[in-house]
Short mmCIF file of C-alpha atoms in Angstrom, two decimals:
data_model
loop_
_atom_site.label_atom_id
_atom_site.label_comp_id
_atom_site.label_asym_id
_atom_site.label_seq_id
_atom_site.Cartn_x
_atom_site.Cartn_y
_atom_site.Cartn_z
CA UNK A 1 -48.31 0.70 30.45
CA UNK A 2 -44.56 1.31 30.85
CA UNK A 3 -44.54 -0.03 34.41
CA UNK A 4 -46.31 -3.17 33.19
CA UNK A 5 -43.70 -3.59 30.43
CA UNK A 6 -40.95 -3.15 32.99
CA UNK A 7 -42.43 -5.73 35.38
CA UNK A 8 -43.01 -8.28 32.62
CA UNK A 9 -39.52 -7.78 31.21
CA UNK A 10 -37.85 -7.97 34.62
CA UNK A 11 -39.75 -11.16 35.49
CA UNK A 12 -38.95 -12.77 32.15
CA UNK A 13 -35.27 -11.95 32.48
CA UNK A 14 -35.20 -13.22 36.06
CA UNK A 15 -36.58 -16.54 34.80
CA UNK A 16 -34.02 -16.58 31.98
CA UNK A 17 -31.23 -15.85 34.47
CA UNK A 18 -32.30 -18.69 36.76
CA UNK A 19 -32.67 -20.98 33.75
CA UNK A 20 -29.14 -20.12 32.57
CA UNK A 21 -27.67 -20.83 35.99
CA UNK A 22 -29.46 -24.17 36.24
CA UNK A 23 -28.35 -25.13 32.74
CA UNK A 24 -24.70 -24.41 33.58
CA UNK A 25 -25.02 -26.49 36.75
CA UNK A 26 -26.69 -29.32 34.80
CA UNK A 27 -24.00 -29.25 32.09
CA UNK A 28 -21.25 -29.29 34.69
CA UNK A 29 -22.74 -32.28 36.48
CA UNK A 30 -23.29 -34.29 33.30
CA UNK A 31 -19.81 -33.59 31.92
CA UNK A 32 -18.23 -34.41 35.31
CA UNK A 33 -20.16 -37.69 35.46
CA UNK A 34 -19.14 -38.49 31.86
CA UNK A 35 -15.46 -38.00 32.71
CA UNK A 36 -15.68 -40.12 35.88
CA UNK A 37 -17.63 -42.90 34.18
CA UNK A 38 -15.23 -43.04 31.22
CA UNK A 39 -12.06 -42.85 33.29
CA UNK A 40 -12.92 -45.34 36.01
CA UNK A 41 -15.75 -47.52 34.72
CA UNK A 42 -15.12 -47.55 30.94
CA UNK A 43 -18.73 -46.58 30.28
CA UNK A 44 -20.67 -43.40 29.72
CA UNK A 45 -24.10 -41.80 29.83
CA UNK A 46 -25.47 -42.55 26.35
CA UNK A 47 -27.49 -39.36 26.05
CA UNK A 48 -24.96 -37.12 27.84
CA UNK A 49 -23.15 -35.53 24.91
CA UNK A 50 -26.32 -34.92 22.94
CA UNK A 51 -28.15 -33.27 25.83
CA UNK A 52 -25.14 -31.17 26.85
CA UNK A 53 -24.83 -29.91 23.26
CA UNK A 54 -28.55 -29.10 23.22
CA UNK A 55 -28.51 -27.13 26.47
CA UNK A 56 -25.27 -25.39 25.50
CA UNK A 57 -27.04 -23.95 22.46
CA UNK A 58 -29.96 -22.95 24.69
CA UNK A 59 -27.61 -21.28 27.16
CA UNK A 60 -25.87 -19.37 24.37
CA UNK A 61 -29.11 -17.81 23.19
CA UNK A 62 -30.30 -17.17 26.74
CA UNK A 63 -27.02 -15.38 27.47
CA UNK A 64 -27.47 -13.36 24.28
CA UNK A 65 -30.73 -11.87 25.47
CA UNK A 66 -29.41 -11.25 29.00
CA UNK A 67 -26.26 -9.64 27.59
CA UNK A 68 -28.33 -7.41 25.33
CA UNK A 69 -30.48 -6.17 28.20
CA UNK A 70 -27.52 -5.59 30.53
CA UNK A 71 -25.31 -4.28 27.70
CA UNK A 72 -22.35 -6.45 28.51
CA UNK A 73 -21.36 -6.69 24.86
CA UNK A 74 -18.30 -5.03 23.39
CA UNK A 75 -18.74 -1.50 22.10
CA UNK A 76 -16.07 0.24 20.08
CA UNK A 77 -16.27 3.86 21.18
CA UNK A 78 -13.07 5.38 19.83
CA UNK A 79 -14.59 6.83 16.65
CA UNK A 80 -18.00 7.72 18.13
CA UNK A 81 -16.43 9.49 21.13
CA UNK A 82 -15.45 12.29 18.75
CA UNK A 83 -19.10 13.18 18.06
CA UNK A 84 -21.30 15.47 20.17
CA UNK A 85 -23.60 14.02 22.83
CA UNK A 86 -26.81 14.38 20.77
CA UNK A 87 -25.25 12.39 17.90
CA UNK A 88 -24.18 9.66 20.33
CA UNK A 89 -27.79 9.50 21.61
CA UNK A 90 -29.00 9.04 18.05
CA UNK A 91 -26.43 6.32 17.48
CA UNK A 92 -27.63 4.44 20.57
CA UNK A 93 -31.25 4.78 19.44
CA UNK A 94 -30.37 3.66 15.90
CA UNK A 95 -28.43 0.72 17.32
CA UNK A 96 -31.44 -0.33 19.40
CA UNK A 97 -33.76 -0.06 16.38
CA UNK A 98 -31.42 -2.18 14.24
CA UNK A 99 -31.17 -4.76 17.03
CA UNK A 100 -34.96 -4.76 17.33
CA UNK A 101 -35.26 -5.50 13.59
CA UNK A 102 -32.62 -8.26 13.79
CA UNK A 103 -34.38 -9.87 16.75
CA UNK A 104 -37.75 -9.66 15.02
CA UNK A 105 -36.17 -11.51 12.08
CA UNK A 106 -34.74 -14.06 14.52
CA UNK A 107 -38.25 -14.68 15.86
CA UNK A 108 -39.70 -15.15 12.38
CA UNK A 109 -36.90 -17.29 10.97
CA UNK A 110 -36.39 -19.14 14.26
CA UNK A 111 -40.01 -20.31 14.15
CA UNK A 112 -39.58 -21.29 10.49
CA UNK A 113 -36.41 -23.22 11.39
CA UNK A 114 -38.25 -25.05 14.18
CA UNK A 115 -41.04 -26.02 11.80
CA UNK A 116 -38.57 -27.13 9.13
CA UNK A 117 -36.48 -29.31 11.46
CA UNK A 118 -39.41 -30.77 13.38
CA UNK A 119 -39.65 -33.80 11.08
CA UNK A 120 -36.31 -35.37 12.01
CA UNK A 121 -35.15 -36.77 15.35
CA UNK A 122 -31.94 -36.57 17.34
CA UNK A 123 -30.15 -39.94 17.23
CA UNK A 124 -29.89 -40.85 20.92
CA UNK A 125 -32.67 -39.05 22.78
CA UNK A 126 -35.14 -39.22 19.87
CA UNK A 127 -36.14 -35.63 20.60
CA UNK A 128 -37.19 -33.66 17.53
CA UNK A 129 -34.21 -31.95 15.89
CA UNK A 130 -36.09 -28.69 16.31
CA UNK A 131 -35.45 -28.89 20.07
CA UNK A 132 -32.01 -27.42 19.44
CA UNK A 133 -33.60 -24.27 18.04
CA UNK A 134 -36.41 -23.62 20.57
CA UNK A 135 -34.42 -20.95 22.35
CA UNK A 136 -33.87 -18.81 19.22
CA UNK A 137 -37.35 -17.23 18.99
CA UNK A 138 -37.74 -17.18 22.77
CA UNK A 139 -34.50 -15.30 23.43
CA UNK A 140 -35.17 -12.99 20.47
CA UNK A 141 -38.62 -12.18 21.89
CA UNK A 142 -37.05 -11.38 25.27
CA UNK A 143 -34.47 -9.22 23.52
CA UNK A 144 -37.30 -7.37 21.76
CA UNK A 145 -38.93 -6.74 25.15
CA UNK A 146 -35.68 -5.34 26.52
CA UNK A 147 -35.09 -3.20 23.43
CA UNK A 148 -38.65 -1.84 23.59
CA UNK A 149 -37.97 -0.96 27.23
CA UNK A 150 -34.73 0.78 26.27
CA UNK A 151 -36.43 2.75 23.51
CA UNK A 152 -39.18 3.74 25.97
CA UNK A 153 -36.55 4.90 28.47
CA UNK A 154 -37.06 2.14 31.06
CA UNK A 155 -33.55 0.71 30.87
CA UNK A 156 -30.21 2.37 30.47
CA UNK A 157 -27.05 0.54 31.38
CA UNK A 158 -24.10 2.34 32.91
CA UNK A 159 -22.05 1.71 29.76
CA UNK A 160 -24.61 3.47 27.58
CA UNK A 161 -24.91 6.37 29.99
CA UNK A 162 -21.12 6.74 30.06
CA UNK A 163 -20.95 6.49 26.27
CA UNK A 164 -23.56 9.20 25.76
CA UNK A 165 -22.04 11.48 28.39
CA UNK A 166 -18.51 10.91 27.13
CA UNK A 167 -17.35 9.44 30.43
CA UNK A 168 -15.08 6.45 30.02
CA UNK A 169 -13.73 4.28 32.76
CA UNK A 170 -11.38 1.36 32.83
CA UNK A 171 -13.48 -1.17 34.76
CA UNK A 172 -10.71 -3.74 34.84
CA UNK A 173 -8.56 -1.36 36.89
CA UNK A 174 -11.35 -0.62 39.36
CA UNK A 175 -12.06 -4.26 40.16
CA UNK A 176 -15.76 -4.00 39.26
CA UNK A 177 -16.59 -1.44 41.95
CA UNK A 178 -19.64 0.71 41.38
#
């Protein structure tokens, strides 16, 4: 069962990673075209700003779930570094449980938000206003998958391992070397 969870989670996060990269490329192209069209041709892409805003929100939530799995968020360790290793393990587990609860709430309320905003339309593209919020429950569900994997012992980022073991390194001085 754990191997299946790991495969599903890895595949889902691979898709989310590819999606995020394509969205950044798409946003860059549209914004570049908007600048060129405005500067030289005194025109624009009518739907450009609306769509870029939409996919920027999507990318933000996609990056949230990827960042949670890879643990690239900021962790303040100064106070917790004073505690023994077993307490730090409990803190990491408690943190993952709290994040699991928050993401479960994001799924529930994200779906409610989509249903509530589905009646109105965006002004230019005429997409439902709920399109802005589609990524909330999806990224929260992926985060729940990653957190379940962490709680089951499938994933442990280097930062967490270093935090639990009390090993701290200044990554900016090492140039990102492993």
